[in-house]
Amino acid sequence: MKSPIAVVVLAAGAGTRMKSALPKVLHPLANRPMVRHVLANAEALKPARIVGVIAPGAKDVAAAFAPYPTVVQTKPLGTGHAAKAALGALKGHAGPVLVVFGDAPLVTTETLKRLVTACAREKAAVGVLGFVAEDPTPYGRLVVQRGVLERIVESKDANEIERAITFSNSGVMCLDGRLIASLLGAIGNDNVKREFYLTDVVGIARAAGHKAIAVEGPETEFQGINSRAELAMAERALQQRLRAAAMTAGVTMTDPDTVWLSADTRIANDVTIGPNVRFGPGVTVASDVQIKAFCDIEGARIGRGAIIGPFARIRPGSEVADDVHIGNFVELKATKMGKGAKANHLAYLGDADIGARSNIGAGTIAVNYDGFGKWRTVVADDVFVGSNSSLVAPVKVGKGANVTAGSVVTEDVPADAVAFGRARQVTKKGRAGPLRAKLKARAAAAKRTKKK
Ligand code: UD1
Ligand code: CA
């Protein structure tokens, strides 16, 4: 049997370069806190435990780790010091311990797995994920002699020869659970930064006669996030992965680079997505849906065969049943559209229930807010609402009713009734000519007064 893994996530660093009141690891990527990506990738390894190392008072960070426990690193004295803070939470664990960084969310489960597997196969006390850096300046260098990883030298402590090494430390490490306490315990801070470097465990393990290995991975996965610019780069990389996964699952994207997804977006197969579409958190799309250009969808379920957009906005709490059509410049908020219902042009439907097959005319507004409270509009099945109508909530329109164009509906409409909520038209024959003459004279008089 394979021994169970433990994962330690280091997230107690200051993150000063973000210049933010929000802790770095809580900055969102694909609408999910950075550290939740790290946790999701670790969870896929089915570890026996996950432990977060956080800064004192970082309550929000602890909450983001839930249900996993966190320990506090009392002072940011380095990555080795941080890892040591987790030792208490690792008591009794004899399997491999994977140490990852909370600010490096792009490391995939597959790459983590490769490291753990290699360590088990090679019976290594320490395994490090390394990469050949295009610019190794900011990284620790992996010193490999005759195929054996001997030590890691931090950039600031490296001599000229070591600085020329491009094989760099990703920060991800796998330590033998039976040795971790003694390895971490031997780390000192005799270096340029006066910090306890986790990277020192390699040299310490070697000196004690243990094996250390380096496993190479792709540089693209090891991009850590220290600044807003790096956050944007990571967002781009994650978006690319999410799009690729959606397309692999059978989604067509006419211009994938302009489709923005959330980490939790669920899109079934045979959905077509046009250019410039954004999915906020909490969206599920069933199969055979067409989402045309420039739609913004958040917190909503879209049923099979629906046609959305172009230029539609669907806001949280909305449920769009099968075969619904939502057209251009239509906004839904907490609104349910029944099967086959249509709102094709220029409408705001807030807090509304629209029945099956009902047709909502152009310019219709479900008037949901009176300045104090929000109220629901309930439209039953097979209703026709004429263009430019206001349905002033709370109000109900019964099954099969017809609301005539331009109506302001303030009273419930019973089933199969026709409702006129507008002034009766008055037509005066032959009066256009005299009206024109009158208006012309008035305009001329106004011009004369201005000249004087
Ligand atoms: C670290 C590695 C370096 C590697 C690089 C990869 C060490 C000494 N150096 O350097 O070899 O190439 O990552 O990006 O490990 N943290 C704490 N407590 C601390 C200090 C850090 O929890 O006291 C956490 C941070 O929140 C962060 C991670 O550890 O998630 C890495 O810390 P950071 O200071 O960014 O390490 P680097 O100097 O980049
Ligand atoms: Ca870093």
Tab-separated table of C-alpha atoms and ligand atoms in Angstrom:
chain	number	residue	atom	x	y	z
A	1	MET	CA	0.000	0.000	0.000
A	2	LYS	CA	1.192	3.519	-0.786
A	3	SER	CA	1.706	5.645	2.306
A	4	PRO	CA	-0.651	8.592	2.672
A	5	ILE	CA	0.551	12.091	1.787
A	6	ALA	CA	0.354	15.255	3.883
A	7	VAL	CA	0.404	18.689	2.268
A	8	VAL	CA	1.725	21.837	3.945
A	9	VAL	CA	0.752	25.119	2.295
A	10	LEU	CA	2.973	28.087	3.212
A	11	ALA	CA	0.980	31.291	3.244
A	12	ALA	CA	2.441	33.423	6.019
A	13	GLY	CA	4.567	35.727	3.859
A	14	ALA	CA	3.868	39.448	3.911
A	15	GLY	CA	3.080	39.889	0.200
A	16	THR	CA	4.118	43.551	0.387
A	17	ARG	CA	4.608	43.946	-3.359
A	18	MET	CA	0.873	43.509	-3.940
A	19	LYS	CA	0.349	46.851	-2.117
A	20	SER	CA	-2.980	45.588	-0.905
A	21	ALA	CA	-5.106	45.478	2.231
A	22	LEU	CA	-6.204	42.023	1.070
A	23	PRO	CA	-3.766	39.214	1.956
A	24	LYS	CA	-1.965	38.083	-1.199
A	25	VAL	CA	-3.264	34.509	-1.205
A	26	LEU	CA	-6.859	35.782	-1.147
A	27	HIS	CA	-6.540	37.730	-4.380
A	28	PRO	CA	-8.867	36.014	-6.828
A	29	LEU	CA	-7.946	34.132	-9.971
A	30	ALA	CA	-10.838	32.984	-12.147
A	31	ASN	CA	-13.067	34.335	-9.362
A	32	ARG	CA	-11.642	32.066	-6.689
A	33	PRO	CA	-9.071	33.019	-4.015
A	34	MET	CA	-5.563	32.102	-5.161
A	35	VAL	CA	-5.016	29.727	-2.250
A	36	ARG	CA	-8.194	27.773	-3.136
A	37	HIS	CA	-6.533	26.856	-6.432
A	38	VAL	CA	-3.525	25.556	-4.511
A	39	LEU	CA	-5.858	23.562	-2.241
A	40	ALA	CA	-7.866	22.165	-5.163
A	41	ASN	CA	-4.694	20.918	-6.867
A	42	ALA	CA	-3.499	19.365	-3.601
A	43	GLU	CA	-6.906	17.825	-2.824
A	44	ALA	CA	-6.774	15.872	-6.067
A	45	LEU	CA	-3.877	13.893	-4.561
A	46	LYS	CA	-6.293	12.685	-1.862
A	47	PRO	CA	-3.900	13.563	0.965
A	48	ALA	CA	-4.468	12.330	4.495
A	49	ARG	CA	-4.056	15.899	5.778
A	50	ILE	CA	-3.640	19.427	4.534
A	51	VAL	CA	-2.234	22.108	6.842
A	52	GLY	CA	-1.977	25.821	6.150
A	53	VAL	CA	0.728	28.031	7.655
A	54	ILE	CA	-0.570	31.564	8.091
A	55	ALA	CA	0.485	34.883	9.597
A	56	PRO	CA	-0.750	36.005	13.039
A	57	GLY	CA	-4.248	37.453	12.920
A	58	ALA	CA	-4.916	36.332	9.345
A	59	LYS	CA	-8.503	35.240	10.099
A	60	ASP	CA	-9.706	35.572	6.504
A	61	VAL	CA	-6.845	33.400	5.298
A	62	ALA	CA	-7.700	30.751	7.904
A	63	ALA	CA	-11.311	30.872	6.677
A	64	ALA	CA	-10.153	30.326	3.100
A	65	PHE	CA	-8.340	27.172	4.240
A	66	ALA	CA	-11.472	25.718	5.865
A	67	PRO	CA	-12.181	22.886	6.422
A	68	TYR	CA	-8.420	22.376	6.672
A	69	PRO	CA	-6.625	23.468	9.825
A	70	THR	CA	-4.068	26.242	9.928
A	71	VAL	CA	-1.135	26.957	12.194
A	72	VAL	CA	0.336	30.369	12.854
A	73	GLN	CA	3.934	31.254	12.070
A	74	THR	CA	4.543	33.861	14.759
A	75	LYS	CA	7.171	35.796	12.783
A	76	PRO	CA	8.057	35.648	9.057
A	77	LEU	CA	11.551	34.293	9.577
A	78	GLY	CA	11.714	32.350	6.320
A	79	THR	CA	10.273	29.346	4.501
A	80	GLY	CA	12.117	26.845	6.733
A	81	HIS	CA	10.773	28.527	9.844
A	82	ALA	CA	7.263	28.472	8.322
A	83	ALA	CA	7.452	24.760	7.504
A	84	LYS	CA	8.594	24.061	11.045
A	85	ALA	CA	5.453	25.713	12.392
A	86	ALA	CA	3.458	22.888	10.781
A	87	LEU	CA	5.345	20.103	12.567
A	88	GLY	CA	2.862	19.906	15.442
A	89	ALA	CA	0.030	19.348	12.974
A	90	LEU	CA	2.008	16.563	11.280
A	91	LYS	CA	2.493	14.456	14.407
A	92	GLY	CA	2.064	10.772	13.715
A	93	HIS	CA	2.356	11.203	9.955
A	94	ALA	CA	5.052	8.954	8.500
A	95	GLY	CA	4.288	9.295	4.782
A	96	PRO	CA	5.609	11.918	2.372
A	97	VAL	CA	5.048	15.598	3.196
A	98	LEU	CA	4.555	17.889	0.252
A	99	VAL	CA	5.411	21.535	0.927
A	100	VAL	CA	3.840	23.995	-1.498
A	101	PHE	CA	3.473	27.787	-1.612
A	102	GLY	CA	0.104	29.507	-1.301
A	103	ASP	CA	1.143	32.056	-3.900
A	104	ALA	CA	2.019	29.546	-6.642
A	105	PRO	CA	-1.403	28.410	-7.874
A	106	LEU	CA	-0.391	27.101	-11.296
A	107	VAL	CA	1.397	23.924	-10.181
A	108	THR	CA	-0.772	21.092	-11.474
A	109	THR	CA	-1.798	17.946	-9.626
A	110	GLU	CA	-0.013	15.923	-12.278
A	111	THR	CA	3.315	17.643	-11.600
A	112	LEU	CA	2.904	17.237	-7.823
A	113	LYS	CA	2.160	13.570	-8.373
A	114	ARG	CA	5.319	13.124	-10.467
A	115	LEU	CA	7.419	14.470	-7.603
A	116	VAL	CA	5.777	12.257	-4.973
A	117	THR	CA	6.080	9.177	-7.188
A	118	ALA	CA	9.751	9.859	-7.964
A	119	CYS	CA	10.571	10.313	-4.274
A	120	ALA	CA	8.926	6.995	-3.416
A	121	ARG	CA	10.664	5.194	-6.289
A	122	GLU	CA	14.095	6.659	-5.491
A	123	LYS	CA	13.591	6.384	-1.715
A	124	ALA	CA	14.642	10.018	-1.445
A	125	ALA	CA	14.516	11.911	1.833
A	126	VAL	CA	14.019	15.142	-0.110
A	127	GLY	CA	12.636	15.771	-3.586
A	128	VAL	CA	12.489	19.172	-5.255
A	129	LEU	CA	10.558	20.322	-8.303
A	130	GLY	CA	12.999	22.233	-10.464
A	131	PHE	CA	12.816	24.023	-13.782
A	132	VAL	CA	15.177	25.576	-16.261
A	133	ALA	CA	14.500	29.273	-15.793
A	134	GLU	CA	14.674	31.675	-18.689
A	135	ASP	CA	15.881	34.226	-16.145
A	136	PRO	CA	17.011	32.466	-12.954
A	137	THR	CA	17.862	35.719	-11.123
A	138	PRO	CA	15.107	35.532	-8.478
A	139	TYR	CA	15.368	31.817	-7.779
A	140	GLY	CA	17.330	29.422	-5.656
A	141	ARG	CA	19.688	27.305	-7.820
A	142	LEU	CA	19.758	23.536	-7.760
A	143	VAL	CA	23.325	22.307	-7.460
A	144	VAL	CA	23.443	18.895	-9.134
A	145	GLN	CA	26.737	16.982	-9.178
A	146	ARG	CA	27.108	13.712	-11.100
A	147	GLY	CA	23.323	13.440	-11.296
A	148	VAL	CA	22.829	13.926	-7.560
A	149	LEU	CA	21.103	16.957	-6.050
A	150	GLU	CA	23.632	18.219	-3.504
A	151	ARG	CA	22.160	21.511	-2.265
A	152	ILE	CA	20.144	24.588	-3.118
A	153	VAL	CA	21.791	27.992	-3.066
A	154	GLU	CA	19.635	31.091	-2.799
A	155	SER	CA	20.397	33.780	-5.361
A	156	LYS	CA	21.687	36.255	-2.780
A	157	ASP	CA	24.062	33.685	-1.299
A	158	ALA	CA	25.322	32.249	-4.586
A	159	ASN	CA	28.849	32.658	-5.903
A	160	GLU	CA	29.554	33.466	-9.529
A	161	ILE	CA	29.622	29.834	-10.666
A	162	GLU	CA	26.394	29.021	-8.836
A	163	ARG	CA	24.692	32.104	-10.212
A	164	ALA	CA	25.355	30.795	-13.722
A	165	ILE	CA	23.198	27.718	-13.016
A	166	THR	CA	19.783	27.970	-14.692
A	167	PHE	CA	18.241	24.884	-13.047
A	168	SER	CA	16.061	26.592	-10.445
A	169	ASN	CA	13.976	25.781	-7.380
A	170	SER	CA	10.218	25.974	-7.874
A	171	GLY	CA	9.727	25.960	-4.108
A	172	VAL	CA	7.737	22.700	-4.156
A	173	MET	CA	9.355	20.041	-2.039
A	174	CYS	CA	8.576	16.536	-0.898
A	175	LEU	CA	10.043	15.430	2.434
A	176	ASP	CA	10.089	12.017	4.059
A	177	GLY	CA	7.643	12.268	6.971
A	178	ARG	CA	9.880	10.154	9.201
A	179	LEU	CA	12.801	12.578	8.742
A	180	ILE	CA	11.041	15.930	8.397
A	181	ALA	CA	11.361	16.972	12.052
A	182	SER	CA	15.088	16.335	12.188
A	183	LEU	CA	15.728	17.925	8.752
A	184	LEU	CA	13.790	21.115	9.565
A	185	GLY	CA	15.297	21.197	13.052
A	186	ALA	CA	18.797	21.449	11.598
A	187	ILE	CA	18.084	24.580	9.518
A	188	GLY	CA	19.986	27.670	10.689
A	189	ASN	CA	19.891	31.273	9.540
A	190	ASP	CA	23.532	31.885	8.739
A	191	ASN	CA	22.935	33.560	5.377
A	192	VAL	CA	22.615	36.967	3.732
A	193	LYS	CA	18.910	37.381	4.625
A	194	ARG	CA	19.267	35.987	8.197
A	195	GLU	CA	16.307	33.752	7.348
A	196	PHE	CA	15.632	30.075	7.953
A	197	TYR	CA	15.665	28.706	4.410
A	198	LEU	CA	13.606	25.608	3.684
A	199	THR	CA	15.985	25.008	0.812
A	200	ASP	CA	18.757	24.146	3.295
A	201	VAL	CA	17.133	20.745	3.925
A	202	VAL	CA	18.755	19.417	0.743
A	203	GLY	CA	22.317	19.984	1.988
A	204	ILE	CA	21.308	18.814	5.468
A	205	ALA	CA	19.855	15.559	4.107
A	206	ARG	CA	22.937	14.943	1.941
A	207	ALA	CA	25.312	15.554	4.850
A	208	ALA	CA	23.365	12.959	6.853
A	209	GLY	CA	23.812	10.457	4.020
A	210	HIS	CA	20.242	10.624	2.663
A	211	LYS	CA	19.223	10.828	-0.939
A	212	ALA	CA	17.925	14.029	-2.546
A	213	ILE	CA	16.464	14.307	-6.029
A	214	ALA	CA	15.319	17.007	-8.409
A	215	VAL	CA	12.373	16.440	-10.737
A	216	GLU	CA	12.048	18.832	-13.652
A	217	GLY	CA	8.750	20.520	-14.506
A	218	PRO	CA	7.590	23.263	-16.864
A	219	GLU	CA	8.508	26.846	-15.937
A	220	THR	CA	4.975	28.007	-16.802
A	221	GLU	CA	3.622	26.145	-13.756
A	222	PHE	CA	6.036	27.691	-11.305
A	223	GLN	CA	5.181	31.322	-11.847
A	224	GLY	CA	4.692	32.611	-8.309
A	225	ILE	CA	2.608	35.677	-7.685
A	226	ASN	CA	4.276	38.628	-6.011
A	227	SER	CA	2.778	41.606	-7.838
A	228	ARG	CA	-0.384	42.676	-9.623
A	229	ALA	CA	1.362	42.174	-12.957
A	230	GLU	CA	2.134	38.568	-12.031
A	231	LEU	CA	-1.450	38.159	-10.850
A	232	ALA	CA	-2.636	39.216	-14.309
A	233	MET	CA	-0.215	36.774	-15.953
A	234	ALA	CA	-1.474	33.926	-13.778
A	235	GLU	CA	-5.072	34.870	-14.599
A	236	ARG	CA	-4.260	34.630	-18.286
A	237	ALA	CA	-2.636	31.227	-17.839
A	238	LEU	CA	-5.575	29.904	-15.810
A	239	GLN	CA	-8.105	31.233	-18.305
A	240	GLN	CA	-6.245	29.438	-21.055
A	241	ARG	CA	-6.449	26.175	-19.104
A	242	LEU	CA	-10.150	26.607	-18.335
A	243	ARG	CA	-10.937	27.332	-22.001
A	244	ALA	CA	-8.903	24.367	-23.166
A	245	ALA	CA	-10.696	22.082	-20.689
A	246	ALA	CA	-14.108	23.371	-21.840
A	247	MET	CA	-13.242	22.791	-25.492
A	248	THR	CA	-11.951	19.299	-24.699
A	249	ALA	CA	-15.317	18.641	-23.025
A	250	GLY	CA	-17.166	19.562	-26.225
A	251	VAL	CA	-17.741	23.313	-26.020
A	252	THR	CA	-17.296	25.429	-29.160
A	253	MET	CA	-15.727	28.858	-28.706
A	254	THR	CA	-15.542	31.070	-31.768
A	255	ASP	CA	-12.840	33.245	-30.214
A	256	PRO	CA	-11.596	31.450	-27.087
A	257	ASP	CA	-9.148	34.186	-26.070
A	258	THR	CA	-12.058	36.531	-25.359
A	259	VAL	CA	-14.122	34.140	-23.249
A	260	TRP	CA	-13.629	34.608	-19.486
A	261	LEU	CA	-14.538	31.748	-17.234
A	262	SER	CA	-14.714	31.183	-13.493
A	263	ALA	CA	-13.051	28.224	-11.855
A	264	ASP	CA	-16.517	26.822	-11.054
A	265	THR	CA	-18.164	27.419	-14.464
A	266	ARG	CA	-19.870	24.231	-15.672
A	267	ILE	CA	-20.622	24.043	-19.384
A	268	ALA	CA	-22.065	20.917	-21.005
A	269	ASN	CA	-21.144	19.679	-24.456
A	270	ASP	CA	-22.431	21.161	-27.711
A	271	VAL	CA	-22.696	24.610	-26.210
A	272	THR	CA	-21.516	27.362	-28.559
A	273	ILE	CA	-20.011	30.504	-27.073
A	274	GLY	CA	-19.439	33.612	-29.165
A	275	PRO	CA	-16.732	36.216	-28.654
A	276	ASN	CA	-16.446	38.424	-25.557
A	277	VAL	CA	-18.524	36.440	-23.129
A	278	ARG	CA	-17.846	36.558	-19.383
A	279	PHE	CA	-18.935	33.932	-16.886
A	280	GLY	CA	-18.967	35.146	-13.283
A	281	PRO	CA	-19.037	32.654	-10.430
A	282	GLY	CA	-21.780	30.043	-10.108
A	283	VAL	CA	-22.857	29.432	-13.697
A	284	THR	CA	-24.113	26.116	-15.064
A	285	VAL	CA	-24.964	25.753	-18.737
A	286	ALA	CA	-26.765	22.674	-20.106
A	287	SER	CA	-26.062	21.225	-23.545
A	288	ASP	CA	-27.102	22.665	-26.916
A	289	VAL	CA	-27.158	26.226	-25.615
A	290	GLN	CA	-26.016	29.097	-27.814
A	291	ILE	CA	-24.461	32.053	-26.059
A	292	LYS	CA	-23.880	34.813	-28.564
A	293	ALA	CA	-21.340	37.644	-28.401
A	294	PHE	CA	-20.985	40.071	-25.475
A	295	CYS	CA	-22.989	38.325	-22.783
A	296	ASP	CA	-22.309	38.580	-19.056
A	297	ILE	CA	-23.656	35.705	-16.982
A	298	GLU	CA	-23.264	35.196	-13.253
A	299	GLY	CA	-24.875	32.948	-10.608
A	300	ALA	CA	-27.316	31.414	-13.067
A	301	ARG	CA	-28.476	28.121	-14.531
A	302	ILE	CA	-29.119	27.981	-18.255
A	303	GLY	CA	-31.281	25.118	-19.526
A	304	ARG	CA	-30.839	22.947	-22.571
A	305	GLY	CA	-31.344	24.519	-25.975
A	306	ALA	CA	-31.599	28.104	-24.710
A	307	ILE	CA	-30.410	30.963	-26.908
A	308	ILE	CA	-28.767	33.836	-25.063
A	309	GLY	CA	-27.652	37.197	-26.420
A	310	PRO	CA	-25.974	38.890	-28.082
A	311	PHE	CA	-25.553	41.543	-25.361
A	312	ALA	CA	-27.539	39.820	-22.617
A	313	ARG	CA	-26.852	40.186	-18.931
A	314	ILE	CA	-27.951	37.442	-16.593
A	315	ARG	CA	-27.419	38.181	-12.927
A	316	PRO	CA	-27.303	36.004	-9.808
A	317	GLY	CA	-30.305	33.974	-8.778
A	318	SER	CA	-31.603	33.579	-12.317
A	319	GLU	CA	-32.832	30.299	-13.740
A	320	VAL	CA	-33.371	30.003	-17.431
A	321	ALA	CA	-35.281	26.842	-18.372
A	322	ASP	CA	-34.885	24.811	-21.563
A	323	ASP	CA	-35.483	26.490	-24.922
A	324	VAL	CA	-35.724	30.009	-23.507
A	325	HIS	CA	-34.656	32.950	-25.693
A	326	ILE	CA	-32.994	35.942	-24.064
A	327	GLY	CA	-32.152	38.590	-26.623
A	328	ASN	CA	-30.125	41.766	-26.902
A	329	PHE	CA	-30.018	44.257	-24.048
A	330	VAL	CA	-32.099	42.091	-21.790
A	331	GLU	CA	-31.140	41.978	-18.120
A	332	LEU	CA	-32.372	39.297	-15.752
A	333	LYS	CA	-31.867	39.515	-11.991
A	334	ALA	CA	-33.096	36.723	-9.700
A	335	THR	CA	-35.579	35.867	-12.408
A	336	LYS	CA	-36.917	32.493	-13.491
A	337	MET	CA	-37.815	32.041	-17.111
A	338	GLY	CA	-40.076	29.014	-17.711
A	339	LYS	CA	-39.545	26.556	-20.531
A	340	GLY	CA	-39.739	28.191	-23.944
A	341	ALA	CA	-40.336	31.721	-22.580
A	342	LYS	CA	-38.952	34.638	-24.588
A	343	ALA	CA	-37.633	38.095	-23.797
A	344	ASN	CA	-35.955	39.099	-27.013
A	345	HIS	CA	-35.248	42.829	-26.802
A	346	LEU	CA	-34.472	45.605	-24.332
A	347	ALA	CA	-35.986	44.425	-21.082
A	348	TYR	CA	-35.249	44.491	-17.367
A	349	LEU	CA	-36.743	41.561	-15.518
A	350	GLY	CA	-35.831	41.798	-11.838
A	351	ASP	CA	-37.262	39.412	-9.216
A	352	ALA	CA	-39.717	37.931	-11.707
A	353	ASP	CA	-41.169	34.495	-12.419
A	354	ILE	CA	-42.067	34.191	-16.062
A	355	GLY	CA	-44.151	31.172	-17.006
A	356	ALA	CA	-43.581	28.687	-19.799
A	357	ARG	CA	-44.012	29.976	-23.365
A	358	SER	CA	-44.793	33.503	-22.207
A	359	ASN	CA	-43.571	36.298	-24.446
A	360	ILE	CA	-42.141	39.433	-22.911
A	361	GLY	CA	-42.275	42.317	-25.392
A	362	ALA	CA	-39.492	44.776	-26.182
A	363	GLY	CA	-38.889	47.369	-23.503
A	364	THR	CA	-40.760	45.561	-20.741
A	365	ILE	CA	-39.708	46.307	-17.193
A	366	ALA	CA	-40.512	44.302	-14.103
A	367	VAL	CA	-40.550	47.215	-11.663
A	368	ASN	CA	-39.154	45.429	-8.638
A	369	TYR	CA	-37.998	48.272	-6.397
A	370	ASP	CA	-40.062	51.048	-4.818
A	371	GLY	CA	-37.175	52.774	-3.113
A	372	PHE	CA	-37.522	50.654	0.025
A	373	GLY	CA	-38.365	47.027	-0.735
A	374	LYS	CA	-37.912	44.565	-3.577
A	375	TRP	CA	-41.056	42.790	-4.814
A	376	ARG	CA	-41.757	39.934	-7.198
A	377	THR	CA	-43.605	39.935	-10.475
A	378	VAL	CA	-45.322	36.661	-11.290
A	379	VAL	CA	-46.321	36.017	-14.876
A	380	ALA	CA	-48.054	32.659	-15.475
A	381	ASP	CA	-47.726	30.406	-18.552
A	382	ASP	CA	-48.694	31.483	-22.078
A	383	VAL	CA	-48.926	35.179	-21.264
A	384	PHE	CA	-48.314	37.892	-23.857
A	385	VAL	CA	-46.828	41.115	-22.507
A	386	GLY	CA	-46.908	43.887	-25.134
A	387	SER	CA	-43.904	46.125	-25.768
A	388	ASN	CA	-42.972	48.929	-23.427
A	389	SER	CA	-45.001	47.690	-20.502
A	390	SER	CA	-44.182	48.119	-16.832
A	391	LEU	CA	-45.211	45.386	-14.454
A	392	VAL	CA	-45.205	47.147	-11.088
A	393	ALA	CA	-44.459	44.554	-8.418
A	394	PRO	CA	-45.878	42.982	-6.403
A	395	VAL	CA	-48.183	41.986	-9.228
A	396	LYS	CA	-49.493	38.801	-10.891
A	397	VAL	CA	-50.528	38.160	-14.453
A	398	GLY	CA	-52.666	35.024	-14.909
A	399	LYS	CA	-52.294	32.231	-17.428
A	400	GLY	CA	-53.051	33.126	-21.017
A	401	ALA	CA	-53.570	36.835	-20.247
A	402	ASN	CA	-52.672	39.611	-22.685
A	403	VAL	CA	-51.131	42.844	-21.463
A	404	THR	CA	-51.436	45.450	-24.187
A	405	ALA	CA	-48.410	47.435	-25.340
A	406	GLY	CA	-47.462	50.448	-23.285
A	407	SER	CA	-49.340	49.314	-20.195
A	408	VAL	CA	-48.397	50.141	-16.651
A	409	VAL	CA	-49.761	47.175	-14.760
A	410	THR	CA	-50.370	47.902	-11.087
A	411	GLU	CA	-53.211	45.451	-10.420
A	412	ASP	CA	-53.271	41.679	-10.810
A	413	VAL	CA	-54.528	40.478	-14.188
A	414	PRO	CA	-56.699	37.337	-14.079
A	415	ALA	CA	-56.173	34.392	-16.411
A	416	ASP	CA	-57.211	34.966	-20.018
A	417	ALA	CA	-57.965	38.665	-19.416
A	418	VAL	CA	-56.811	41.549	-21.604
A	419	ALA	CA	-55.343	44.396	-19.565
A	420	PHE	CA	-55.048	47.993	-20.825
A	421	GLY	CA	-52.937	49.973	-18.440
A	422	ARG	CA	-52.646	53.129	-20.545
A	423	ALA	CA	-54.548	56.288	-21.457
A	424	ARG	CA	-57.083	55.960	-24.275
A	425	GLN	CA	-55.894	57.500	-27.548
A	426	VAL	CA	-57.523	60.765	-28.689
A	427	THR	CA	-57.462	61.510	-32.477
A	428	LYS	CA	-58.398	64.965	-33.820
A	429	LYS	CA	-58.963	65.099	-37.583
A	430	GLY	CA	-57.351	67.963	-39.586
A	431	ARG	CA	-55.690	69.508	-36.563
A	432	ALA	CA	-52.044	68.898	-37.601
A	433	GLY	CA	-51.890	71.986	-39.928
A	434	PRO	CA	-53.086	74.552	-37.348
A	435	LEU	CA	-50.783	73.004	-34.751
A	436	ARG	CA	-47.803	73.383	-37.091
A	437	ALA	CA	-48.618	77.055	-37.725
A	438	LYS	CA	-48.932	77.747	-34.012
A	439	LEU	CA	-45.604	76.086	-33.173
A	440	LYS	CA	-43.806	77.881	-36.024
A	441	ALA	CA	-45.063	81.282	-34.819
A	442	ARG	CA	-43.969	80.566	-31.272
A	443	ALA	CA	-40.450	79.600	-32.398
A	444	ALA	CA	-40.137	82.800	-34.527
A	445	ALA	CA	-41.251	84.978	-31.590
A	446	ALA	CA	-38.663	83.379	-29.331
A	447	LYS	CA	-35.886	84.114	-31.881
A	448	ARG	CA	-36.912	87.814	-32.068
A	449	THR	CA	-36.786	88.241	-28.282
A	450	LYS	CA	-33.288	86.695	-28.214
A	451	LYS	CA	-31.924	89.190	-30.821
A	452	LYS	CA	-33.107	92.244	-28.816
B	1	UD1	C1	11.586	30.731	-2.500
B	1	UD1	C2	12.752	29.755	-2.427
B	1	UD1	C3	13.558	29.821	-3.729
B	1	UD1	C4	12.663	29.522	-4.897
B	1	UD1	C5	11.462	30.466	-4.909
B	1	UD1	C6	10.491	30.053	-5.968
B	1	UD1	C7	13.454	29.627	-0.079
B	1	UD1	C8	14.420	30.074	0.919
B	1	UD1	N1	13.608	30.118	-1.303
B	1	UD1	O1	12.128	32.025	-2.524
B	1	UD1	O2	14.621	28.893	-3.702
B	1	UD1	O3	13.367	29.623	-6.109
B	1	UD1	O4	10.781	30.438	-3.641
B	1	UD1	O5	9.515	31.042	-6.120
B	1	UD1	O6	12.573	28.826	0.215
B	1	UD1	N2	6.532	32.188	3.540
B	1	UD1	C9	6.037	31.997	4.804
B	1	UD1	N3	6.761	32.446	5.864
B	1	UD1	C10	7.960	33.075	5.720
B	1	UD1	C11	8.456	33.276	4.423
B	1	UD1	C12	7.728	32.806	3.354
B	1	UD1	O7	4.954	31.436	4.979
B	1	UD1	O8	8.537	33.432	6.729
B	1	UD1	C13	5.752	31.698	2.385
B	1	UD1	C14	5.258	32.831	1.513
B	1	UD1	O9	3.968	33.213	1.906
B	1	UD1	C15	5.253	32.181	0.135
B	1	UD1	C16	6.375	31.152	0.201
B	1	UD1	O10	6.600	30.917	1.566
B	1	UD1	O11	4.041	31.511	-0.123
B	1	UD1	C17	7.639	31.588	-0.505
B	1	UD1	O12	8.185	32.696	0.131
B	1	UD1	P1	9.032	33.801	-0.641
B	1	UD1	O13	9.490	34.792	0.351
B	1	UD1	O14	8.252	34.304	-1.794
B	1	UD1	O15	10.269	32.935	-1.162
B	1	UD1	P2	11.294	33.377	-2.274
B	1	UD1	O16	12.221	34.363	-1.725
B	1	UD1	O17	10.581	33.727	-3.503
B	2	CA	CA	8.334	34.173	-4.116
